[in-house]
Amino acid sequence: MAVVADGTLPPLIAAQLNHLLSHSSLSLKVDQIWSGCKNAQFSDRFTLLVPFCLDYVKWDVVYNAQCPWAAPDVIFAAEDEGFYPFFVAGEGQANGQREKSSLEDWNCKDPARLMLLVHELRDLYKSYQMKRVGELEDERLKFEISTVLSREGIEVCLISGSERLEEVKFSVPLLDMNLNKLVHGCPWRHQQMIYLQVVFPISRKYTSSSPPRIKLVSSSELKALLSVEDVKLPTWLDGMCMAEYLPAVEDVLKAQIVEAIAAIGARRRFIEALASQFGRPLEADSVFCRKATVLAASGVFTFLVHISLSTQFPKQQPVLVLQSSQHFNSQGTPVMSPPLMDYPWSPRWEASQMVERIYEFLAEECLSFKKYCNDSLFQQ
């Protein structure tokens, strides 16, 4: 959660922005904060990064520091010049009509008003992008949309740029399950999701021969459990559509998630086995079991061993980093070794044997590390 520094914005505006960042279900970010006047006491506008279709759109939210009780203006990106929220053309009307919105009866003392406005604008922006794509003269896209539109949470957007032809990107949420409840005690505040990103080139005639560009995308915190980049996607067969492809992807993901949950147990058993050689760990990740720190010694030379375990454990061996408790560089930080992985390892070993081999490796490696620490001090 990002919180605006005290004194940057007028209190009324800061309260609304902080509420937005703290309570929104969206992973919003603030890009910059600035003032519309030179030498002003307060800033009164900021750029908001709003997640949409597996990317971010930039909206400038413009208040007036001299009138902080007034509702803000919102300036959209230049490529969205056709986006007019709260204004729709009525049938047979020349001017159009304005819809009632969260800007009506603005209450500056209600810290939730900005959040309501941003959420409302995002919903309208989603409809705007869907309308743009629906108006394209592309039979393949029209067919794809008709087959998957019933799935909840799908977003589409038109991608255009000077370096490439126009494309349409689909963001399709996968797996009808609550990923947050899969791991006991996980600290995730936002709902974790896995999406399939599908990008189609725009064509004026139906061509089934060219498959779209596809990749899996997940919320960043989910990487502590599963790295979707490591998931091998099924082949998109000739003539296939999204409605046919999505079930195959979800079957693969379900199997990967079962393995990821089982891997937590394997990592936990490894961390618990550390006590037999090193004593109880000083620190350990008790939720995903991705890291642990133990204390080791060789005579009077004591050092910490930081152990990092990937989601591919035990196929991938842990990465070790040694940290001296007695040697510090010129900046006052402890001397640390480069990552170490050149020790005996087999994923078929029991956890106790894995730990025993690491202990034996460190019994020799600590001599090299001590010399490395002493040499680093001489070079200062």
PDB file of C-alpha atoms in Angstrom, residues 132-343:
ATOM      1  CA  ARG A 132     -14.398   0.079 -30.114  1.00  0.00           C
ATOM      2  CA  VAL A 133     -13.434  -3.530 -30.733  1.00  0.00           C
ATOM      3  CA  GLY A 134     -17.011  -4.504 -31.546  1.00  0.00           C
ATOM      4  CA  GLU A 135     -17.137  -1.893 -34.299  1.00  0.00           C
ATOM      5  CA  LEU A 136     -14.150  -3.354 -36.147  1.00  0.00           C
ATOM      6  CA  GLU A 137     -14.846  -5.049 -39.484  1.00  0.00           C
ATOM      7  CA  ASP A 138     -13.058  -8.238 -38.499  1.00  0.00           C
ATOM      8  CA  GLU A 139     -15.122 -11.417 -38.719  1.00  0.00           C
ATOM      9  CA  ARG A 140     -12.667 -13.491 -36.721  1.00  0.00           C
ATOM     10  CA  LEU A 141     -12.702 -11.050 -33.804  1.00  0.00           C
ATOM     11  CA  LYS A 142     -16.488 -10.827 -33.877  1.00  0.00           C
ATOM     12  CA  PHE A 143     -16.642 -14.623 -33.673  1.00  0.00           C
ATOM     13  CA  GLU A 144     -14.080 -14.820 -30.842  1.00  0.00           C
ATOM     14  CA  ILE A 145     -15.941 -12.208 -28.802  1.00  0.00           C
ATOM     15  CA  SER A 146     -19.270 -13.991 -29.291  1.00  0.00           C
ATOM     16  CA  THR A 147     -17.846 -17.285 -27.973  1.00  0.00           C
ATOM     17  CA  VAL A 148     -16.209 -15.995 -24.769  1.00  0.00           C
ATOM     18  CA  LEU A 149     -18.208 -12.917 -23.805  1.00  0.00           C
ATOM     19  CA  SER A 150     -20.239 -14.920 -21.314  1.00  0.00           C
ATOM     20  CA  ARG A 151     -17.109 -15.521 -19.196  1.00  0.00           C
ATOM     21  CA  GLU A 152     -16.995 -13.114 -16.281  1.00  0.00           C
ATOM     22  CA  GLY A 153     -14.182 -10.572 -16.102  1.00  0.00           C
ATOM     23  CA  ILE A 154     -13.026 -10.570 -19.718  1.00  0.00           C
ATOM     24  CA  GLU A 155     -11.490  -7.294 -20.903  1.00  0.00           C
ATOM     25  CA  VAL A 156     -10.508  -6.278 -24.423  1.00  0.00           C
ATOM     26  CA  CYS A 157      -8.680  -3.289 -25.811  1.00  0.00           C
ATOM     27  CA  LEU A 158      -7.547  -1.959 -29.156  1.00  0.00           C
ATOM     28  CA  ILE A 159      -3.784  -1.629 -29.522  1.00  0.00           C
ATOM     29  CA  SER A 160      -2.508   0.763 -32.140  1.00  0.00           C
ATOM     30  CA  GLY A 161       0.927   2.218 -32.754  1.00  0.00           C
ATOM     31  CA  SER A 162       3.221   3.443 -35.474  1.00  0.00           C
ATOM     32  CA  GLU A 163       5.565   0.464 -35.162  1.00  0.00           C
ATOM     33  CA  ARG A 164       2.952  -2.255 -35.594  1.00  0.00           C
ATOM     34  CA  LEU A 165      -0.377  -2.944 -37.198  1.00  0.00           C
ATOM     35  CA  GLU A 166      -3.497  -2.575 -35.114  1.00  0.00           C
ATOM     36  CA  GLU A 167      -4.165  -5.468 -32.762  1.00  0.00           C
ATOM     37  CA  VAL A 168      -6.794  -6.458 -30.226  1.00  0.00           C
ATOM     38  CA  LYS A 169      -5.770  -7.776 -26.827  1.00  0.00           C
ATOM     39  CA  PHE A 170      -7.971 -10.021 -24.708  1.00  0.00           C
ATOM     40  CA  SER A 171      -7.477 -10.456 -20.970  1.00  0.00           C
ATOM     41  CA  VAL A 172      -9.217 -13.659 -19.893  1.00  0.00           C
ATOM     42  CA  PRO A 173      -9.347 -14.606 -16.193  1.00  0.00           C
ATOM     43  CA  LEU A 174      -8.776 -18.316 -15.655  1.00  0.00           C
ATOM     44  CA  LEU A 175      -9.786 -20.844 -12.991  1.00  0.00           C
ATOM     45  CA  ASP A 176     -13.042 -20.476 -11.112  1.00  0.00           C
ATOM     46  CA  MET A 177     -11.407 -20.865  -7.712  1.00  0.00           C
ATOM     47  CA  ASN A 178     -10.240 -18.651  -4.858  1.00  0.00           C
ATOM     48  CA  LEU A 179      -6.458 -18.818  -5.074  1.00  0.00           C
ATOM     49  CA  ASN A 180      -6.110 -16.821  -1.841  1.00  0.00           C
ATOM     50  CA  LYS A 181      -7.536 -19.724   0.168  1.00  0.00           C
ATOM     51  CA  LEU A 182      -5.169 -22.341  -1.217  1.00  0.00           C
ATOM     52  CA  VAL A 183      -2.311 -21.461   1.147  1.00  0.00           C
ATOM     53  CA  HIS A 184      -3.025 -21.226   4.857  1.00  0.00           C
ATOM     54  CA  GLY A 185      -1.970 -17.917   6.397  1.00  0.00           C
ATOM     55  CA  CYS A 186      -1.011 -16.214   3.116  1.00  0.00           C
ATOM     56  CA  PRO A 187      -0.724 -12.401   3.483  1.00  0.00           C
ATOM     57  CA  TRP A 188      -2.291 -11.429   0.140  1.00  0.00           C
ATOM     58  CA  ARG A 189      -4.544  -8.369   0.409  1.00  0.00           C
ATOM     59  CA  HIS A 190      -5.747  -8.383  -3.203  1.00  0.00           C
ATOM     60  CA  GLN A 191      -7.469 -11.320  -4.859  1.00  0.00           C
ATOM     61  CA  GLN A 192      -4.839 -13.299  -6.767  1.00  0.00           C
ATOM     62  CA  MET A 193      -5.632 -14.092 -10.396  1.00  0.00           C
ATOM     63  CA  ILE A 194      -4.168 -15.860 -13.425  1.00  0.00           C
ATOM     64  CA  TYR A 195      -5.015 -14.517 -16.865  1.00  0.00           C
ATOM     65  CA  LEU A 196      -4.512 -15.639 -20.413  1.00  0.00           C
ATOM     66  CA  GLN A 197      -3.410 -12.768 -22.629  1.00  0.00           C
ATOM     67  CA  VAL A 198      -4.443 -13.311 -26.243  1.00  0.00           C
ATOM     68  CA  VAL A 199      -3.428 -10.826 -28.961  1.00  0.00           C
ATOM     69  CA  PHE A 200      -5.041 -11.004 -32.409  1.00  0.00           C
ATOM     70  CA  PRO A 201      -3.915  -8.982 -35.417  1.00  0.00           C
ATOM     71  CA  ILE A 202      -6.775  -7.093 -37.041  1.00  0.00           C
ATOM     72  CA  SER A 203      -7.728  -8.497 -40.422  1.00  0.00           C
ATOM     73  CA  ARG A 204     -10.429  -7.464 -42.853  1.00  0.00           C
ATOM     74  CA  LYS A 205     -11.120 -11.062 -43.787  1.00  0.00           C
ATOM     75  CA  TYR A 206     -11.371 -14.228 -41.733  1.00  0.00           C
ATOM     76  CA  THR A 207      -8.083 -16.138 -41.656  1.00  0.00           C
ATOM     77  CA  SER A 208      -7.811 -19.162 -39.397  1.00  0.00           C
ATOM     78  CA  SER A 209      -4.221 -20.044 -40.281  1.00  0.00           C
ATOM     79  CA  SER A 210      -2.417 -17.542 -38.053  1.00  0.00           C
ATOM     80  CA  PRO A 211      -2.645 -18.306 -34.328  1.00  0.00           C
ATOM     81  CA  PRO A 212      -2.708 -15.371 -31.882  1.00  0.00           C
ATOM     82  CA  ARG A 213       0.134 -14.492 -29.522  1.00  0.00           C
ATOM     83  CA  ILE A 214      -0.635 -16.019 -26.139  1.00  0.00           C
ATOM     84  CA  LYS A 215       0.933 -15.944 -22.707  1.00  0.00           C
ATOM     85  CA  LEU A 216      -0.029 -16.431 -19.083  1.00  0.00           C
ATOM     86  CA  VAL A 217       0.025 -13.457 -16.731  1.00  0.00           C
ATOM     87  CA  SER A 218      -0.505 -13.529 -12.973  1.00  0.00           C
ATOM     88  CA  SER A 219      -0.725 -11.009 -10.193  1.00  0.00           C
ATOM     89  CA  SER A 220       2.787 -10.360  -8.919  1.00  0.00           C
ATOM     90  CA  GLU A 221       2.293 -11.772  -5.411  1.00  0.00           C
ATOM     91  CA  LEU A 222       1.251 -15.151  -6.805  1.00  0.00           C
ATOM     92  CA  LYS A 223       4.858 -15.735  -7.891  1.00  0.00           C
ATOM     93  CA  ALA A 224       5.609 -16.756  -4.309  1.00  0.00           C
ATOM     94  CA  LEU A 225       3.495 -19.860  -5.003  1.00  0.00           C
ATOM     95  CA  LEU A 226       3.682 -20.422  -8.757  1.00  0.00           C
ATOM     96  CA  SER A 227       5.637 -18.859 -11.604  1.00  0.00           C
ATOM     97  CA  VAL A 228       3.287 -18.912 -14.598  1.00  0.00           C
ATOM     98  CA  GLU A 229       6.253 -18.200 -16.881  1.00  0.00           C
ATOM     99  CA  ASP A 230       7.352 -21.788 -16.220  1.00  0.00           C
ATOM    100  CA  VAL A 231       3.997 -23.272 -17.293  1.00  0.00           C
ATOM    101  CA  LYS A 232       4.107 -24.864 -20.745  1.00  0.00           C
ATOM    102  CA  LEU A 233       1.006 -23.816 -22.646  1.00  0.00           C
ATOM    103  CA  PRO A 234      -0.887 -26.234 -24.922  1.00  0.00           C
ATOM    104  CA  THR A 235      -0.448 -25.764 -28.656  1.00  0.00           C
ATOM    105  CA  TRP A 236      -2.992 -23.545 -30.381  1.00  0.00           C
ATOM    106  CA  LEU A 237      -4.166 -25.834 -33.191  1.00  0.00           C
ATOM    107  CA  ASP A 238      -5.084 -24.622 -36.650  1.00  0.00           C
ATOM    108  CA  GLY A 239      -8.658 -23.353 -36.767  1.00  0.00           C
ATOM    109  CA  MET A 240      -8.977 -23.273 -32.985  1.00  0.00           C
ATOM    110  CA  CYS A 241     -10.869 -20.499 -31.166  1.00  0.00           C
ATOM    111  CA  MET A 242     -10.525 -19.234 -27.592  1.00  0.00           C
ATOM    112  CA  ALA A 243     -13.621 -21.083 -26.397  1.00  0.00           C
ATOM    113  CA  GLU A 244     -11.908 -24.366 -27.402  1.00  0.00           C
ATOM    114  CA  TYR A 245      -8.475 -23.402 -26.104  1.00  0.00           C
ATOM    115  CA  LEU A 246      -9.351 -22.116 -22.627  1.00  0.00           C
ATOM    116  CA  PRO A 247     -10.437 -25.455 -21.068  1.00  0.00           C
ATOM    117  CA  ALA A 248      -7.132 -27.040 -22.078  1.00  0.00           C
ATOM    118  CA  VAL A 249      -5.178 -24.187 -20.471  1.00  0.00           C
ATOM    119  CA  GLU A 250      -7.200 -24.435 -17.266  1.00  0.00           C
ATOM    120  CA  ASP A 251      -6.582 -28.208 -17.026  1.00  0.00           C
ATOM    121  CA  VAL A 252      -2.829 -27.569 -17.261  1.00  0.00           C
ATOM    122  CA  LEU A 253      -2.999 -24.834 -14.628  1.00  0.00           C
ATOM    123  CA  LYS A 254      -4.990 -26.955 -12.193  1.00  0.00           C
ATOM    124  CA  ALA A 255      -2.324 -29.648 -12.360  1.00  0.00           C
ATOM    125  CA  GLN A 256       0.433 -27.055 -11.872  1.00  0.00           C
ATOM    126  CA  ILE A 257      -1.314 -25.595  -8.826  1.00  0.00           C
ATOM    127  CA  VAL A 258      -1.636 -29.036  -7.232  1.00  0.00           C
ATOM    128  CA  GLU A 259       2.125 -29.483  -7.723  1.00  0.00           C
ATOM    129  CA  ALA A 260       2.821 -25.985  -6.342  1.00  0.00           C
ATOM    130  CA  ILE A 261       0.883 -26.712  -3.153  1.00  0.00           C
ATOM    131  CA  ALA A 262       2.724 -30.027  -2.753  1.00  0.00           C
ATOM    132  CA  ALA A 263       6.031 -28.203  -3.273  1.00  0.00           C
ATOM    133  CA  ILE A 264       5.310 -26.031  -0.219  1.00  0.00           C
ATOM    134  CA  GLY A 265       5.260 -29.215   1.854  1.00  0.00           C
ATOM    135  CA  ALA A 266       8.585 -30.339   0.387  1.00  0.00           C
ATOM    136  CA  ARG A 267      10.185 -26.968   1.134  1.00  0.00           C
ATOM    137  CA  ARG A 268       8.767 -26.984   4.664  1.00  0.00           C
ATOM    138  CA  ARG A 269      10.277 -30.404   5.347  1.00  0.00           C
ATOM    139  CA  PHE A 270      13.643 -29.133   4.109  1.00  0.00           C
ATOM    140  CA  ILE A 271      13.522 -26.071   6.378  1.00  0.00           C
ATOM    141  CA  GLU A 272      12.522 -28.211   9.352  1.00  0.00           C
ATOM    142  CA  ALA A 273      15.450 -30.549   8.626  1.00  0.00           C
ATOM    143  CA  LEU A 274      17.926 -27.637   8.918  1.00  0.00           C
ATOM    144  CA  ALA A 275      17.688 -27.867  12.722  1.00  0.00           C
ATOM    145  CA  SER A 276      19.448 -31.250  12.747  1.00  0.00           C
ATOM    146  CA  GLN A 277      22.724 -29.706  11.493  1.00  0.00           C
ATOM    147  CA  PHE A 278      22.488 -25.941  12.085  1.00  0.00           C
ATOM    148  CA  GLY A 279      20.097 -25.599  14.969  1.00  0.00           C
ATOM    149  CA  ARG A 280      16.758 -23.842  14.705  1.00  0.00           C
ATOM    150  CA  PRO A 281      16.701 -21.251  11.857  1.00  0.00           C
ATOM    151  CA  LEU A 282      16.994 -17.614  12.898  1.00  0.00           C
ATOM    152  CA  GLU A 283      14.394 -16.657  10.291  1.00  0.00           C
ATOM    153  CA  ALA A 284      12.139 -18.643   7.997  1.00  0.00           C
ATOM    154  CA  ASP A 285       9.249 -18.040   5.640  1.00  0.00           C
ATOM    155  CA  SER A 286       6.486 -19.993   7.378  1.00  0.00           C
ATOM    156  CA  VAL A 287       3.845 -19.502   4.650  1.00  0.00           C
ATOM    157  CA  PHE A 288       5.445 -20.320   1.289  1.00  0.00           C
ATOM    158  CA  CYS A 289       8.720 -21.696   2.744  1.00  0.00           C
ATOM    159  CA  ARG A 290      10.812 -19.879   0.145  1.00  0.00           C
ATOM    160  CA  LYS A 291      13.663 -18.746   2.408  1.00  0.00           C
ATOM    161  CA  ALA A 292      15.427 -19.414   5.689  1.00  0.00           C
ATOM    162  CA  THR A 293      18.487 -18.119   7.529  1.00  0.00           C
ATOM    163  CA  VAL A 294      20.693 -20.187   9.839  1.00  0.00           C
ATOM    164  CA  LEU A 295      23.757 -19.392  11.930  1.00  0.00           C
ATOM    165  CA  ALA A 296      27.003 -21.258  11.254  1.00  0.00           C
ATOM    166  CA  ALA A 297      30.510 -21.087  12.722  1.00  0.00           C
ATOM    167  CA  SER A 298      34.036 -22.300  12.121  1.00  0.00           C
ATOM    168  CA  GLY A 299      36.046 -21.732  15.278  1.00  0.00           C
ATOM    169  CA  VAL A 300      35.533 -18.070  16.201  1.00  0.00           C
ATOM    170  CA  PHE A 301      34.410 -17.148  12.683  1.00  0.00           C
ATOM    171  CA  THR A 302      30.613 -16.915  12.670  1.00  0.00           C
ATOM    172  CA  PHE A 303      28.447 -16.222   9.656  1.00  0.00           C
ATOM    173  CA  LEU A 304      24.863 -16.399   8.470  1.00  0.00           C
ATOM    174  CA  VAL A 305      23.662 -18.704   5.704  1.00  0.00           C
ATOM    175  CA  HIS A 306      20.754 -17.300   3.706  1.00  0.00           C
ATOM    176  CA  ILE A 307      18.915 -20.090   1.891  1.00  0.00           C
ATOM    177  CA  SER A 308      16.553 -19.314  -0.999  1.00  0.00           C
ATOM    178  CA  LEU A 309      14.256 -22.003  -2.393  1.00  0.00           C
ATOM    179  CA  SER A 310      12.544 -21.597  -5.760  1.00  0.00           C
ATOM    180  CA  THR A 311       9.068 -22.778  -6.680  1.00  0.00           C
ATOM    181  CA  GLN A 312      10.839 -25.535  -8.636  1.00  0.00           C
ATOM    182  CA  PHE A 313      12.364 -27.062  -5.479  1.00  0.00           C
ATOM    183  CA  PRO A 314      13.575 -29.810  -5.232  1.00  0.00           C
ATOM    184  CA  LYS A 315      14.213 -29.945  -9.008  1.00  0.00           C
ATOM    185  CA  GLN A 316      16.192 -26.728  -8.536  1.00  0.00           C
ATOM    186  CA  GLN A 317      18.585 -26.756  -5.606  1.00  0.00           C
ATOM    187  CA  PRO A 318      18.573 -23.942  -3.032  1.00  0.00           C
ATOM    188  CA  VAL A 319      20.737 -20.873  -3.550  1.00  0.00           C
ATOM    189  CA  LEU A 320      23.082 -20.140  -0.642  1.00  0.00           C
ATOM    190  CA  VAL A 321      24.489 -16.728   0.275  1.00  0.00           C
ATOM    191  CA  LEU A 322      26.928 -16.398   3.185  1.00  0.00           C
ATOM    192  CA  GLN A 323      27.041 -13.257   5.320  1.00  0.00           C
ATOM    193  CA  SER A 324      29.837 -12.545   7.757  1.00  0.00           C
ATOM    194  CA  SER A 325      28.941 -11.333  11.237  1.00  0.00           C
ATOM    195  CA  GLN A 326      32.468  -9.930  11.741  1.00  0.00           C
ATOM    196  CA  HIS A 327      33.451  -8.260   8.461  1.00  0.00           C
ATOM    197  CA  PHE A 328      31.948  -5.031   7.096  1.00  0.00           C
ATOM    198  CA  ASN A 329      32.697  -2.990   4.012  1.00  0.00           C
ATOM    199  CA  SER A 330      33.378   0.751   3.886  1.00  0.00           C
ATOM    200  CA  GLN A 331      29.635   1.472   3.837  1.00  0.00           C
ATOM    201  CA  GLY A 332      29.163  -0.462   7.058  1.00  0.00           C
ATOM    202  CA  THR A 333      27.239  -3.361   5.502  1.00  0.00           C
ATOM    203  CA  PRO A 334      28.222  -6.975   6.168  1.00  0.00           C
ATOM    204  CA  VAL A 335      30.416  -8.721   3.612  1.00  0.00           C
ATOM    205  CA  MET A 336      28.438 -11.303   1.672  1.00  0.00           C
ATOM    206  CA  SER A 337      29.416 -14.073  -0.719  1.00  0.00           C
ATOM    207  CA  PRO A 338      28.205 -14.447  -4.285  1.00  0.00           C
ATOM    208  CA  PRO A 339      25.290 -16.913  -4.707  1.00  0.00           C
ATOM    209  CA  LEU A 340      26.493 -20.495  -4.226  1.00  0.00           C
ATOM    210  CA  MET A 341      25.050 -23.531  -5.985  1.00  0.00           C
ATOM    211  CA  ASP A 342      28.113 -25.677  -6.725  1.00  0.00           C
ATOM    212  CA  TYR A 343      27.479 -28.282  -4.036  1.00  0.00           C
TER     213      TYR A 343
END
